[in-house]
Protein backbone atom coordinates (compact mmCIF):
# COMPACT_ATOMS: atom_id res chain seq x y z
CA UNK A 1 0.00 0.00 0.00
CA UNK A 2 1.44 3.35 -1.04
CA UNK A 3 1.77 6.04 1.64
CA UNK A 4 -0.29 9.19 1.16
CA UNK A 5 -0.29 12.62 2.72
CA UNK A 6 -2.94 11.41 5.14
CA UNK A 7 -0.40 9.48 7.21
CA UNK A 8 0.73 10.93 10.52
CA UNK A 9 3.76 13.10 9.79
CA UNK A 10 5.15 12.47 13.25
CA UNK A 11 4.96 8.72 12.64
CA UNK A 12 6.74 9.07 9.30
CA UNK A 13 9.46 11.24 10.77
CA UNK A 14 10.23 8.71 13.49
CA UNK A 15 10.48 5.92 10.92
CA UNK A 16 12.30 7.69 8.14
CA UNK A 17 14.72 10.27 9.53
CA UNK A 18 18.15 8.68 9.75
CA UNK A 19 20.48 9.12 12.69
CA UNK A 20 22.92 11.98 12.25
CA UNK A 21 20.61 14.00 10.00
CA UNK A 22 20.82 16.90 12.41
CA UNK A 23 22.75 17.90 15.48
CA UNK A 24 19.43 17.83 17.33
CA UNK A 25 17.74 14.46 17.75
CA UNK A 26 14.36 14.24 16.04
CA UNK A 27 13.01 12.65 19.21
CA UNK A 28 14.01 15.75 21.18
CA UNK A 29 12.11 17.91 18.72
CA UNK A 30 8.99 15.76 18.78
CA UNK A 31 9.01 15.67 22.59
CA UNK A 32 8.81 19.46 22.81
CA UNK A 33 5.60 21.38 23.51
CA UNK A 34 3.97 20.96 20.12
CA UNK A 35 5.18 19.93 16.66
CA UNK A 36 3.89 22.26 13.93
CA UNK A 37 4.61 22.86 10.26
CA UNK A 38 3.51 26.51 9.91
CA UNK A 39 2.68 29.37 12.25
CA UNK A 40 -0.99 28.83 11.49
CA UNK A 41 -0.73 25.81 13.78
CA UNK A 42 0.24 27.89 16.83
CA UNK A 43 -2.22 27.50 19.71
CA UNK A 44 -2.63 30.39 22.15
CA UNK A 45 -3.54 28.13 25.05
CA UNK A 46 -1.91 29.87 28.02
CA UNK A 47 -2.74 33.08 29.85
CA UNK A 48 -0.25 35.81 29.08
CA UNK A 49 2.08 37.12 31.78
CA UNK A 50 2.28 40.89 31.20
CA UNK A 51 4.69 43.31 32.82
CA UNK A 52 2.37 45.31 35.10
CA UNK A 53 4.60 48.32 35.68
CA UNK A 54 2.22 50.98 37.03
CA UNK A 55 2.08 54.41 35.42
CA UNK A 56 0.13 57.32 36.92
CA UNK A 57 -1.01 60.86 36.35
CA UNK A 58 -3.25 62.73 38.75
CA UNK A 59 -5.89 60.33 40.00
CA UNK A 60 -5.38 57.96 37.02
CA UNK A 61 -3.29 54.83 37.38
CA UNK A 62 -2.72 51.88 35.09
CA UNK A 63 -0.32 49.75 33.14
CA UNK A 64 0.09 48.71 29.53
CA UNK A 65 2.39 46.06 28.08
CA UNK A 66 3.21 44.64 24.67
CA UNK A 67 3.42 41.02 25.80
CA UNK A 68 4.60 39.88 22.37
CA UNK A 69 3.63 39.56 18.72
CA UNK A 70 1.43 37.17 16.78
CA UNK A 71 2.75 34.59 14.28
CA UNK A 72 6.34 34.62 15.46
CA UNK A 73 9.00 32.34 14.01
CA UNK A 74 12.43 32.00 15.56
CA UNK A 75 15.31 30.96 13.30
CA UNK A 76 18.87 30.92 14.67
CA UNK A 77 17.73 32.97 17.70
CA UNK A 78 16.32 35.72 15.45
CA UNK A 79 12.57 36.37 15.63
CA UNK A 80 10.50 36.98 12.50
CA UNK A 81 6.90 37.82 11.68
CA UNK A 82 5.04 38.08 8.39
CA UNK A 83 3.22 41.20 9.63
CA UNK A 84 3.63 43.15 12.87
CA UNK A 85 0.67 42.34 15.12
CA UNK A 86 1.46 43.32 18.72
CA UNK A 87 -0.40 41.60 21.55
CA UNK A 88 -1.29 44.33 24.08
CA UNK A 89 -2.71 43.94 27.56
CA UNK A 90 -3.60 46.76 29.98
CA UNK A 91 -5.59 47.85 33.00
CA UNK A 92 -6.63 51.28 34.33
CA UNK A 93 -8.21 52.49 37.57
CA UNK A 94 -8.66 55.58 39.70
CA UNK A 95 -6.68 56.16 42.88
CA UNK A 96 -6.46 58.81 45.57
CA UNK A 97 -10.09 60.01 45.57
CA UNK A 98 -11.41 60.94 49.01
CA UNK A 99 -14.42 59.56 50.80
CA UNK A 100 -16.52 62.41 49.48
CA UNK A 101 -15.28 61.91 45.88
CA UNK A 102 -16.92 59.59 43.39
CA UNK A 103 -15.81 58.22 40.04
CA UNK A 104 -18.26 58.70 37.20
CA UNK A 105 -16.31 56.97 34.45
CA UNK A 106 -12.80 55.83 33.57
CA UNK A 107 -12.21 54.62 30.04
CA UNK A 108 -9.64 54.18 27.30
CA UNK A 109 -10.59 56.68 24.63
CA UNK A 110 -7.93 55.96 22.02
CA UNK A 111 -4.86 53.83 21.31
CA UNK A 112 -2.07 53.98 18.77
CA UNK A 113 0.55 51.48 17.59
CA UNK A 114 3.60 52.66 15.69
CA UNK A 115 6.79 50.94 14.60
CA UNK A 116 9.90 52.97 13.85
CA UNK A 117 13.03 51.08 12.95
CA UNK A 118 13.10 48.01 15.16
CA UNK A 119 10.96 49.48 17.96
CA UNK A 120 7.20 49.13 18.32
CA UNK A 121 5.43 51.66 20.56
CA UNK A 122 1.87 51.50 21.87
CA UNK A 123 0.12 54.51 23.41
CA UNK A 124 -3.17 54.51 25.31
CA UNK A 125 -5.27 57.57 26.14
CA UNK A 126 -7.31 57.39 29.34
CA UNK A 127 -10.14 59.67 30.49
CA UNK A 128 -11.31 59.88 34.11
CA UNK A 129 -14.41 61.83 35.08
CA UNK A 130 -15.16 62.24 38.78
CA UNK A 131 -16.95 64.58 41.13
CA UNK A 132 -16.50 65.97 44.60
CA UNK A 133 -19.60 66.14 46.85
CA UNK A 134 -20.06 69.03 49.29
CA UNK A 135 -22.85 69.19 51.83
CA UNK A 136 -24.48 72.61 51.71
CA UNK A 137 -26.91 74.12 54.25
CA UNK A 138 -29.03 77.25 54.38
CA UNK A 139 -31.45 78.57 56.96
CA UNK A 140 -34.66 80.11 55.71
CA UNK A 141 -37.47 81.90 57.59
CA UNK A 142 -40.97 80.57 57.24
CA UNK A 143 -44.29 81.61 58.76
CA UNK A 144 -43.94 78.68 61.09
CA UNK A 145 -40.39 79.55 62.00
CA UNK A 146 -36.89 78.96 60.72
CA UNK A 147 -35.90 75.85 58.78
CA UNK A 148 -32.51 74.52 57.71
CA UNK A 149 -32.30 73.18 54.14
CA UNK A 150 -29.55 70.67 53.19
CA UNK A 151 -28.38 69.57 49.73
CA UNK A 152 -25.39 68.04 48.00
CA UNK A 153 -23.43 70.24 45.66
CA UNK A 154 -21.31 68.31 43.08
CA UNK A 155 -18.19 69.70 41.40
CA UNK A 156 -17.14 67.71 38.31
CA UNK A 157 -13.57 67.19 37.11
CA UNK A 158 -12.04 65.63 33.99
CA UNK A 159 -8.55 64.17 33.96
CA UNK A 160 -6.57 62.74 31.06
CA UNK A 161 -3.48 60.55 30.83
CA UNK A 162 -1.48 58.77 28.15
CA UNK A 163 0.37 55.57 29.05
CA UNK A 164 2.81 53.84 26.72
CA UNK A 165 5.10 50.85 26.28
CA UNK A 166 7.92 49.94 23.88
CA UNK A 167 9.25 46.60 22.68
CA UNK A 168 11.82 45.43 20.15
CA UNK A 169 9.89 44.39 17.05
CA UNK A 170 10.60 41.12 15.20
CA UNK A 171 12.16 41.28 11.78
CA UNK A 172 9.82 40.95 8.82
CA UNK A 173 10.08 37.48 7.28
CA UNK A 174 11.51 37.38 3.77
CA UNK A 175 9.99 34.45 1.83
CA UNK A 176 12.55 34.76 -0.94
CA UNK A 177 11.96 34.79 -4.67
CA UNK A 178 10.07 31.79 -6.00
CA UNK A 179 10.12 33.03 -9.60
CA UNK A 180 13.42 31.23 -10.14
CA UNK A 181 12.20 27.93 -8.67
CA UNK A 182 11.63 25.13 -11.17
CA UNK A 183 11.13 21.38 -11.39
CA UNK A 184 13.38 19.63 -13.89
CA UNK A 185 11.87 16.39 -15.20
CA UNK A 186 14.12 14.09 -17.24
CA UNK A 187 12.56 11.00 -18.90
CA UNK A 188 15.07 8.24 -19.72
CA UNK A 189 13.19 6.32 -22.38
CA UNK A 190 15.25 3.16 -22.79
CA UNK A 191 14.41 -0.53 -22.59
CA UNK A 192 17.17 -1.44 -20.09
CA UNK A 193 16.40 0.83 -17.14
CA UNK A 194 13.50 3.17 -18.01
CA UNK A 195 13.06 5.87 -15.43
CA UNK A 196 12.10 9.49 -14.80
CA UNK A 197 13.99 11.87 -12.54
CA UNK A 198 12.69 14.93 -10.66
CA UNK A 199 14.87 17.67 -9.24
CA UNK A 200 13.81 20.99 -7.72
CA UNK A 201 16.17 23.89 -8.39
CA UNK A 202 16.27 27.51 -7.23
CA UNK A 203 14.84 26.83 -3.76
CA UNK A 204 14.74 30.06 -1.66
CA UNK A 205 16.81 30.13 1.53
CA UNK A 206 13.88 30.31 3.98
CA UNK A 207 12.11 27.23 2.66
CA UNK A 208 11.24 24.65 5.32
CA UNK A 209 10.39 21.71 3.10
CA UNK A 210 9.84 20.48 -0.45
CA UNK A 211 6.77 18.33 -1.06
CA UNK A 212 6.88 16.07 -4.12
CA UNK A 213 4.13 13.58 -4.90
CA UNK A 214 3.47 11.40 -7.90
CA UNK A 215 0.25 9.42 -8.22
CA UNK A 216 -0.38 9.83 -4.44
CA UNK A 217 3.08 8.51 -3.55
CA UNK A 218 5.24 11.14 -1.92
CA UNK A 219 8.72 12.19 -0.91
CA UNK A 220 9.46 15.19 1.30
CA UNK A 221 12.73 16.98 1.85
CA UNK A 222 13.05 18.87 5.15
CA UNK A 223 15.29 21.90 5.51
CA UNK A 224 13.82 22.36 8.99
CA UNK A 225 10.85 21.67 11.25
CA UNK A 226 9.11 23.72 13.91
CA UNK A 227 7.97 23.18 17.47
CA UNK A 228 5.65 25.36 19.50
CA UNK A 229 7.45 26.99 22.39
CA UNK A 230 6.69 29.93 24.67
CA UNK A 231 8.26 33.25 25.63
CA UNK A 232 8.63 34.29 29.27
CA UNK A 233 5.24 36.00 28.91
CA UNK A 234 3.58 32.80 27.61
CA UNK A 235 3.30 33.95 23.99
CA UNK A 236 3.67 30.92 21.69
CA UNK A 237 6.12 30.98 18.80
CA UNK A 238 7.40 28.55 16.18
CA UNK A 239 11.00 27.57 16.87
CA UNK A 240 12.77 26.24 13.76
CA UNK A 241 15.30 23.44 14.01
CA UNK A 242 17.35 22.95 10.86
CA UNK A 243 17.43 19.54 9.19
CA UNK A 244 18.81 17.88 6.08
CA UNK A 245 16.42 14.97 5.77
CA UNK A 246 14.31 13.04 3.27
CA UNK A 247 11.07 11.32 4.27
CA UNK A 248 8.97 8.79 2.37
CA UNK A 249 9.36 6.82 -0.83
CA UNK A 250 11.94 4.34 0.49
CA UNK A 251 11.14 0.74 1.29
CA UNK A 252 7.41 1.16 0.74
CA UNK A 253 7.12 -0.95 -2.39
CA UNK A 254 6.25 2.07 -4.50
CA UNK A 255 7.75 3.64 -7.61
CA UNK A 256 9.69 6.50 -5.99
CA UNK A 257 13.28 6.23 -4.83
CA UNK A 258 16.06 8.75 -4.44
CA UNK A 259 19.57 9.29 -5.73
CA UNK A 260 21.17 12.13 -3.76
CA UNK A 261 18.78 15.06 -4.03
CA UNK A 262 17.10 13.67 -7.14
CA UNK A 263 13.84 11.72 -6.90
CA UNK A 264 13.60 8.76 -9.25
CA UNK A 265 10.40 7.33 -10.70
CA UNK A 266 10.94 3.73 -11.79
CA UNK A 267 9.22 4.14 -15.14
CA UNK A 268 9.50 6.32 -18.23
CA UNK A 269 5.71 6.33 -18.52
CA UNK A 270 5.47 9.83 -17.03
CA UNK A 271 2.14 11.65 -16.72
CA UNK A 272 2.50 15.33 -15.90
CA UNK A 273 -0.93 15.64 -14.27
CA UNK A 274 0.10 13.09 -11.61
CA UNK A 275 3.06 15.17 -10.42
CA UNK A 276 2.61 17.79 -7.71
CA UNK A 277 5.45 19.85 -6.26
CA UNK A 278 5.16 22.55 -3.61
CA UNK A 279 7.53 24.50 -1.38
CA UNK A 280 6.62 25.50 2.13
CA UNK A 281 8.01 28.18 4.42
CA UNK A 282 6.72 28.96 7.94
CA UNK A 283 3.94 31.17 6.55
CA UNK A 284 3.01 30.12 3.00
CA UNK A 285 2.91 27.14 0.66
CA UNK A 286 3.80 27.70 -3.01
CA UNK A 287 2.80 25.31 -5.77
CA UNK A 288 5.60 25.00 -8.33
CA UNK A 289 4.62 24.65 -11.99
CA UNK A 290 4.98 24.28 -14.93
CA UNK A 291 7.76 21.71 -15.21
CA UNK A 292 10.83 21.62 -17.45
CA UNK A 293 10.44 18.24 -19.17
CA UNK A 294 13.33 16.70 -21.12
CA UNK A 295 13.17 13.31 -22.85
CA UNK A 296 16.37 11.28 -23.35
CA UNK A 297 15.93 8.68 -26.10
CA UNK A 298 17.97 5.42 -26.21
CA UNK A 299 20.42 6.80 -28.76
CA UNK A 300 21.12 9.73 -26.43
CA UNK A 301 21.75 7.54 -23.40
CA UNK A 302 25.20 6.34 -24.50
CA UNK A 303 27.18 8.79 -26.64
CA UNK A 304 30.23 7.88 -28.79
CA UNK A 305 32.42 9.39 -26.10
CA UNK A 306 30.98 6.89 -23.62
CA UNK A 307 31.90 3.95 -25.87
CA UNK A 308 35.38 5.39 -26.51
CA UNK A 309 36.01 5.73 -22.77
CA UNK A 310 34.69 2.22 -22.20
CA UNK A 311 37.09 0.85 -24.86
CA UNK A 312 40.06 2.65 -23.34
CA UNK A 313 39.16 1.41 -19.86
CA UNK A 314 38.94 -2.11 -21.26
CA UNK A 315 42.44 -1.87 -22.73
CA UNK A 316 43.76 -0.50 -19.41
CA UNK A 317 42.17 -3.30 -17.37
CA UNK A 318 43.39 -5.98 -19.82
CA UNK A 319 46.94 -4.55 -19.78
CA UNK A 320 46.94 -4.50 -15.97
CA UNK A 321 45.78 -8.12 -15.92
CA UNK A 322 48.60 -9.22 -18.31
CA UNK A 323 51.22 -7.41 -16.21
CA UNK A 324 50.02 -9.09 -13.01
CA UNK A 325 50.26 -12.53 -14.61
CA UNK A 326 53.80 -11.84 -15.74
CA UNK A 327 54.81 -10.72 -12.28
CA UNK A 328 53.42 -13.93 -10.76
CA UNK A 329 55.52 -16.05 -13.15
CA UNK A 330 58.64 -14.23 -12.10
CSV table of C-alpha atoms in Angstrom, one decimal:
chain,number,residue,atom,x,y,z
A,1,UNK,CA,0.0,0.0,0.0
A,2,UNK,CA,1.4,3.4,-1.0
A,3,UNK,CA,1.8,6.0,1.6
A,4,UNK,CA,-0.3,9.2,1.2
A,5,UNK,CA,-0.3,12.6,2.7
A,6,UNK,CA,-2.9,11.4,5.1
A,7,UNK,CA,-0.4,9.5,7.2
A,8,UNK,CA,0.7,10.9,10.5
A,9,UNK,CA,3.8,13.1,9.8
A,10,UNK,CA,5.2,12.5,13.3
A,11,UNK,CA,5.0,8.7,12.6
A,12,UNK,CA,6.7,9.1,9.3
A,13,UNK,CA,9.5,11.2,10.8
A,14,UNK,CA,10.2,8.7,13.5
A,15,UNK,CA,10.5,5.9,10.9
A,16,UNK,CA,12.3,7.7,8.1
A,17,UNK,CA,14.7,10.3,9.5
A,18,UNK,CA,18.2,8.7,9.7
A,19,UNK,CA,20.5,9.1,12.7
A,20,UNK,CA,22.9,12.0,12.3
A,21,UNK,CA,20.6,14.0,10.0
A,22,UNK,CA,20.8,16.9,12.4
A,23,UNK,CA,22.8,17.9,15.5
A,24,UNK,CA,19.4,17.8,17.3
A,25,UNK,CA,17.7,14.5,17.8
A,26,UNK,CA,14.4,14.2,16.0
A,27,UNK,CA,13.0,12.7,19.2
A,28,UNK,CA,14.0,15.7,21.2
A,29,UNK,CA,12.1,17.9,18.7
A,30,UNK,CA,9.0,15.8,18.8
A,31,UNK,CA,9.0,15.7,22.6
A,32,UNK,CA,8.8,19.5,22.8
A,33,UNK,CA,5.6,21.4,23.5
A,34,UNK,CA,4.0,21.0,20.1
A,35,UNK,CA,5.2,19.9,16.7
A,36,UNK,CA,3.9,22.3,13.9
A,37,UNK,CA,4.6,22.9,10.3
A,38,UNK,CA,3.5,26.5,9.9
A,39,UNK,CA,2.7,29.4,12.2
A,40,UNK,CA,-1.0,28.8,11.5
A,41,UNK,CA,-0.7,25.8,13.8
A,42,UNK,CA,0.2,27.9,16.8
A,43,UNK,CA,-2.2,27.5,19.7
A,44,UNK,CA,-2.6,30.4,22.2
A,45,UNK,CA,-3.5,28.1,25.0
A,46,UNK,CA,-1.9,29.9,28.0
A,47,UNK,CA,-2.7,33.1,29.9
A,48,UNK,CA,-0.2,35.8,29.1
A,49,UNK,CA,2.1,37.1,31.8
A,50,UNK,CA,2.3,40.9,31.2
A,51,UNK,CA,4.7,43.3,32.8
A,52,UNK,CA,2.4,45.3,35.1
A,53,UNK,CA,4.6,48.3,35.7
A,54,UNK,CA,2.2,51.0,37.0
A,55,UNK,CA,2.1,54.4,35.4
A,56,UNK,CA,0.1,57.3,36.9
A,57,UNK,CA,-1.0,60.9,36.3
A,58,UNK,CA,-3.2,62.7,38.8
A,59,UNK,CA,-5.9,60.3,40.0
A,60,UNK,CA,-5.4,58.0,37.0
A,61,UNK,CA,-3.3,54.8,37.4
A,62,UNK,CA,-2.7,51.9,35.1
A,63,UNK,CA,-0.3,49.7,33.1
A,64,UNK,CA,0.1,48.7,29.5
A,65,UNK,CA,2.4,46.1,28.1
A,66,UNK,CA,3.2,44.6,24.7
A,67,UNK,CA,3.4,41.0,25.8
A,68,UNK,CA,4.6,39.9,22.4
A,69,UNK,CA,3.6,39.6,18.7
A,70,UNK,CA,1.4,37.2,16.8
A,71,UNK,CA,2.7,34.6,14.3
A,72,UNK,CA,6.3,34.6,15.5
A,73,UNK,CA,9.0,32.3,14.0
A,74,UNK,CA,12.4,32.0,15.6
A,75,UNK,CA,15.3,31.0,13.3
A,76,UNK,CA,18.9,30.9,14.7
A,77,UNK,CA,17.7,33.0,17.7
A,78,UNK,CA,16.3,35.7,15.5
A,79,UNK,CA,12.6,36.4,15.6
A,80,UNK,CA,10.5,37.0,12.5
A,81,UNK,CA,6.9,37.8,11.7
A,82,UNK,CA,5.0,38.1,8.4
A,83,UNK,CA,3.2,41.2,9.6
A,84,UNK,CA,3.6,43.1,12.9
A,85,UNK,CA,0.7,42.3,15.1
A,86,UNK,CA,1.5,43.3,18.7
A,87,UNK,CA,-0.4,41.6,21.6
A,88,UNK,CA,-1.3,44.3,24.1
A,89,UNK,CA,-2.7,43.9,27.6
A,90,UNK,CA,-3.6,46.8,30.0
A,91,UNK,CA,-5.6,47.9,33.0
A,92,UNK,CA,-6.6,51.3,34.3
A,93,UNK,CA,-8.2,52.5,37.6
A,94,UNK,CA,-8.7,55.6,39.7
A,95,UNK,CA,-6.7,56.2,42.9
A,96,UNK,CA,-6.5,58.8,45.6
A,97,UNK,CA,-10.1,60.0,45.6
A,98,UNK,CA,-11.4,60.9,49.0
A,99,UNK,CA,-14.4,59.6,50.8
A,100,UNK,CA,-16.5,62.4,49.5
A,101,UNK,CA,-15.3,61.9,45.9
A,102,UNK,CA,-16.9,59.6,43.4
A,103,UNK,CA,-15.8,58.2,40.0
A,104,UNK,CA,-18.3,58.7,37.2
A,105,UNK,CA,-16.3,57.0,34.4
A,106,UNK,CA,-12.8,55.8,33.6
A,107,UNK,CA,-12.2,54.6,30.0
A,108,UNK,CA,-9.6,54.2,27.3
A,109,UNK,CA,-10.6,56.7,24.6
A,110,UNK,CA,-7.9,56.0,22.0
A,111,UNK,CA,-4.9,53.8,21.3
A,112,UNK,CA,-2.1,54.0,18.8
A,113,UNK,CA,0.6,51.5,17.6
A,114,UNK,CA,3.6,52.7,15.7
A,115,UNK,CA,6.8,50.9,14.6
A,116,UNK,CA,9.9,53.0,13.8
A,117,UNK,CA,13.0,51.1,12.9
A,118,UNK,CA,13.1,48.0,15.2
A,119,UNK,CA,11.0,49.5,18.0
A,120,UNK,CA,7.2,49.1,18.3
A,121,UNK,CA,5.4,51.7,20.6
A,122,UNK,CA,1.9,51.5,21.9
A,123,UNK,CA,0.1,54.5,23.4
A,124,UNK,CA,-3.2,54.5,25.3
A,125,UNK,CA,-5.3,57.6,26.1
A,126,UNK,CA,-7.3,57.4,29.3
A,127,UNK,CA,-10.1,59.7,30.5
A,128,UNK,CA,-11.3,59.9,34.1
A,129,UNK,CA,-14.4,61.8,35.1
A,130,UNK,CA,-15.2,62.2,38.8
A,131,UNK,CA,-17.0,64.6,41.1
A,132,UNK,CA,-16.5,66.0,44.6
A,133,UNK,CA,-19.6,66.1,46.8
A,134,UNK,CA,-20.1,69.0,49.3
A,135,UNK,CA,-22.9,69.2,51.8
A,136,UNK,CA,-24.5,72.6,51.7
A,137,UNK,CA,-26.9,74.1,54.2
A,138,UNK,CA,-29.0,77.2,54.4
A,139,UNK,CA,-31.4,78.6,57.0
A,140,UNK,CA,-34.7,80.1,55.7
A,141,UNK,CA,-37.5,81.9,57.6
A,142,UNK,CA,-41.0,80.6,57.2
A,143,UNK,CA,-44.3,81.6,58.8
A,144,UNK,CA,-43.9,78.7,61.1
A,145,UNK,CA,-40.4,79.6,62.0
A,146,UNK,CA,-36.9,79.0,60.7
A,147,UNK,CA,-35.9,75.8,58.8
A,148,UNK,CA,-32.5,74.5,57.7
A,149,UNK,CA,-32.3,73.2,54.1
A,150,UNK,CA,-29.5,70.7,53.2
A,151,UNK,CA,-28.4,69.6,49.7
A,152,UNK,CA,-25.4,68.0,48.0
A,153,UNK,CA,-23.4,70.2,45.7
A,154,UNK,CA,-21.3,68.3,43.1
A,155,UNK,CA,-18.2,69.7,41.4
A,156,UNK,CA,-17.1,67.7,38.3
A,157,UNK,CA,-13.6,67.2,37.1
A,158,UNK,CA,-12.0,65.6,34.0
A,159,UNK,CA,-8.5,64.2,34.0
A,160,UNK,CA,-6.6,62.7,31.1
A,161,UNK,CA,-3.5,60.6,30.8
A,162,UNK,CA,-1.5,58.8,28.1
A,163,UNK,CA,0.4,55.6,29.0
A,164,UNK,CA,2.8,53.8,26.7
A,165,UNK,CA,5.1,50.8,26.3
A,166,UNK,CA,7.9,49.9,23.9
A,167,UNK,CA,9.3,46.6,22.7
A,168,UNK,CA,11.8,45.4,20.1
A,169,UNK,CA,9.9,44.4,17.0
A,170,UNK,CA,10.6,41.1,15.2
A,171,UNK,CA,12.2,41.3,11.8
A,172,UNK,CA,9.8,41.0,8.8
A,173,UNK,CA,10.1,37.5,7.3
A,174,UNK,CA,11.5,37.4,3.8
A,175,UNK,CA,10.0,34.5,1.8
A,176,UNK,CA,12.6,34.8,-0.9
A,177,UNK,CA,12.0,34.8,-4.7
A,178,UNK,CA,10.1,31.8,-6.0
A,179,UNK,CA,10.1,33.0,-9.6
A,180,UNK,CA,13.4,31.2,-10.1
A,181,UNK,CA,12.2,27.9,-8.7
A,182,UNK,CA,11.6,25.1,-11.2
A,183,UNK,CA,11.1,21.4,-11.4
A,184,UNK,CA,13.4,19.6,-13.9
A,185,UNK,CA,11.9,16.4,-15.2
A,186,UNK,CA,14.1,14.1,-17.2
A,187,UNK,CA,12.6,11.0,-18.9
A,188,UNK,CA,15.1,8.2,-19.7
A,189,UNK,CA,13.2,6.3,-22.4
A,190,UNK,CA,15.3,3.2,-22.8
A,191,UNK,CA,14.4,-0.5,-22.6
A,192,UNK,CA,17.2,-1.4,-20.1
A,193,UNK,CA,16.4,0.8,-17.1
A,194,UNK,CA,13.5,3.2,-18.0
A,195,UNK,CA,13.1,5.9,-15.4
A,196,UNK,CA,12.1,9.5,-14.8
A,197,UNK,CA,14.0,11.9,-12.5
A,198,UNK,CA,12.7,14.9,-10.7
A,199,UNK,CA,14.9,17.7,-9.2
A,200,UNK,CA,13.8,21.0,-7.7
A,201,UNK,CA,16.2,23.9,-8.4
A,202,UNK,CA,16.3,27.5,-7.2
A,203,UNK,CA,14.8,26.8,-3.8
A,204,UNK,CA,14.7,30.1,-1.7
A,205,UNK,CA,16.8,30.1,1.5
A,206,UNK,CA,13.9,30.3,4.0
A,207,UNK,CA,12.1,27.2,2.7
A,208,UNK,CA,11.2,24.6,5.3
A,209,UNK,CA,10.4,21.7,3.1
A,210,UNK,CA,9.8,20.5,-0.5
A,211,UNK,CA,6.8,18.3,-1.1
A,212,UNK,CA,6.9,16.1,-4.1
A,213,UNK,CA,4.1,13.6,-4.9
A,214,UNK,CA,3.5,11.4,-7.9
A,215,UNK,CA,0.3,9.4,-8.2
A,216,UNK,CA,-0.4,9.8,-4.4
A,217,UNK,CA,3.1,8.5,-3.5
A,218,UNK,CA,5.2,11.1,-1.9
A,219,UNK,CA,8.7,12.2,-0.9
A,220,UNK,CA,9.5,15.2,1.3
A,221,UNK,CA,12.7,17.0,1.8
A,222,UNK,CA,13.0,18.9,5.2
A,223,UNK,CA,15.3,21.9,5.5
A,224,UNK,CA,13.8,22.4,9.0
A,225,UNK,CA,10.9,21.7,11.2
A,226,UNK,CA,9.1,23.7,13.9
A,227,UNK,CA,8.0,23.2,17.5
A,228,UNK,CA,5.6,25.4,19.5
A,229,UNK,CA,7.4,27.0,22.4
A,230,UNK,CA,6.7,29.9,24.7
A,231,UNK,CA,8.3,33.2,25.6
A,232,UNK,CA,8.6,34.3,29.3
A,233,UNK,CA,5.2,36.0,28.9
A,234,UNK,CA,3.6,32.8,27.6
A,235,UNK,CA,3.3,33.9,24.0
A,236,UNK,CA,3.7,30.9,21.7
A,237,UNK,CA,6.1,31.0,18.8
A,238,UNK,CA,7.4,28.5,16.2
A,239,UNK,CA,11.0,27.6,16.9
A,240,UNK,CA,12.8,26.2,13.8
A,241,UNK,CA,15.3,23.4,14.0
A,242,UNK,CA,17.3,23.0,10.9
A,243,UNK,CA,17.4,19.5,9.2
A,244,UNK,CA,18.8,17.9,6.1
A,245,UNK,CA,16.4,15.0,5.8
A,246,UNK,CA,14.3,13.0,3.3
A,247,UNK,CA,11.1,11.3,4.3
A,248,UNK,CA,9.0,8.8,2.4
A,249,UNK,CA,9.4,6.8,-0.8
A,250,UNK,CA,11.9,4.3,0.5
A,251,UNK,CA,11.1,0.7,1.3
A,252,UNK,CA,7.4,1.2,0.7
A,253,UNK,CA,7.1,-0.9,-2.4
A,254,UNK,CA,6.2,2.1,-4.5
A,255,UNK,CA,7.7,3.6,-7.6
A,256,UNK,CA,9.7,6.5,-6.0
A,257,UNK,CA,13.3,6.2,-4.8
A,258,UNK,CA,16.1,8.7,-4.4
A,259,UNK,CA,19.6,9.3,-5.7
A,260,UNK,CA,21.2,12.1,-3.8
A,261,UNK,CA,18.8,15.1,-4.0
A,262,UNK,CA,17.1,13.7,-7.1
A,263,UNK,CA,13.8,11.7,-6.9
A,264,UNK,CA,13.6,8.8,-9.2
A,265,UNK,CA,10.4,7.3,-10.7
A,266,UNK,CA,10.9,3.7,-11.8
A,267,UNK,CA,9.2,4.1,-15.1
A,268,UNK,CA,9.5,6.3,-18.2
A,269,UNK,CA,5.7,6.3,-18.5
A,270,UNK,CA,5.5,9.8,-17.0
A,271,UNK,CA,2.1,11.6,-16.7
A,272,UNK,CA,2.5,15.3,-15.9
A,273,UNK,CA,-0.9,15.6,-14.3
A,274,UNK,CA,0.1,13.1,-11.6
A,275,UNK,CA,3.1,15.2,-10.4
A,276,UNK,CA,2.6,17.8,-7.7
A,277,UNK,CA,5.5,19.8,-6.3
A,278,UNK,CA,5.2,22.6,-3.6
A,279,UNK,CA,7.5,24.5,-1.4
A,280,UNK,CA,6.6,25.5,2.1
A,281,UNK,CA,8.0,28.2,4.4
A,282,UNK,CA,6.7,29.0,7.9
A,283,UNK,CA,3.9,31.2,6.5
A,284,UNK,CA,3.0,30.1,3.0
A,285,UNK,CA,2.9,27.1,0.7
A,286,UNK,CA,3.8,27.7,-3.0
A,287,UNK,CA,2.8,25.3,-5.8
A,288,UNK,CA,5.6,25.0,-8.3
A,289,UNK,CA,4.6,24.7,-12.0
A,290,UNK,CA,5.0,24.3,-14.9
A,291,UNK,CA,7.8,21.7,-15.2
A,292,UNK,CA,10.8,21.6,-17.5
A,293,UNK,CA,10.4,18.2,-19.2
A,294,UNK,CA,13.3,16.7,-21.1
A,295,UNK,CA,13.2,13.3,-22.9
A,296,UNK,CA,16.4,11.3,-23.3
A,297,UNK,CA,15.9,8.7,-26.1
A,298,UNK,CA,18.0,5.4,-26.2
A,299,UNK,CA,20.4,6.8,-28.8
A,300,UNK,CA,21.1,9.7,-26.4
A,301,UNK,CA,21.8,7.5,-23.4
A,302,UNK,CA,25.2,6.3,-24.5
A,303,UNK,CA,27.2,8.8,-26.6
A,304,UNK,CA,30.2,7.9,-28.8
A,305,UNK,CA,32.4,9.4,-26.1
A,306,UNK,CA,31.0,6.9,-23.6
A,307,UNK,CA,31.9,4.0,-25.9
A,308,UNK,CA,35.4,5.4,-26.5
A,309,UNK,CA,36.0,5.7,-22.8
A,310,UNK,CA,34.7,2.2,-22.2
A,311,UNK,CA,37.1,0.9,-24.9
A,312,UNK,CA,40.1,2.6,-23.3
A,313,UNK,CA,39.2,1.4,-19.9
A,314,UNK,CA,38.9,-2.1,-21.3
A,315,UNK,CA,42.4,-1.9,-22.7
A,316,UNK,CA,43.8,-0.5,-19.4
A,317,UNK,CA,42.2,-3.3,-17.4
A,318,UNK,CA,43.4,-6.0,-19.8
A,319,UNK,CA,46.9,-4.6,-19.8
A,320,UNK,CA,46.9,-4.5,-16.0
A,321,UNK,CA,45.8,-8.1,-15.9
A,322,UNK,CA,48.6,-9.2,-18.3
A,323,UNK,CA,51.2,-7.4,-16.2
A,324,UNK,CA,50.0,-9.1,-13.0
A,325,UNK,CA,50.3,-12.5,-14.6
A,326,UNK,CA,53.8,-11.8,-15.7
A,327,UNK,CA,54.8,-10.7,-12.3
A,328,UNK,CA,53.4,-13.9,-10.8
A,329,UNK,CA,55.5,-16.1,-13.1
A,330,UNK,CA,58.6,-14.2,-12.1
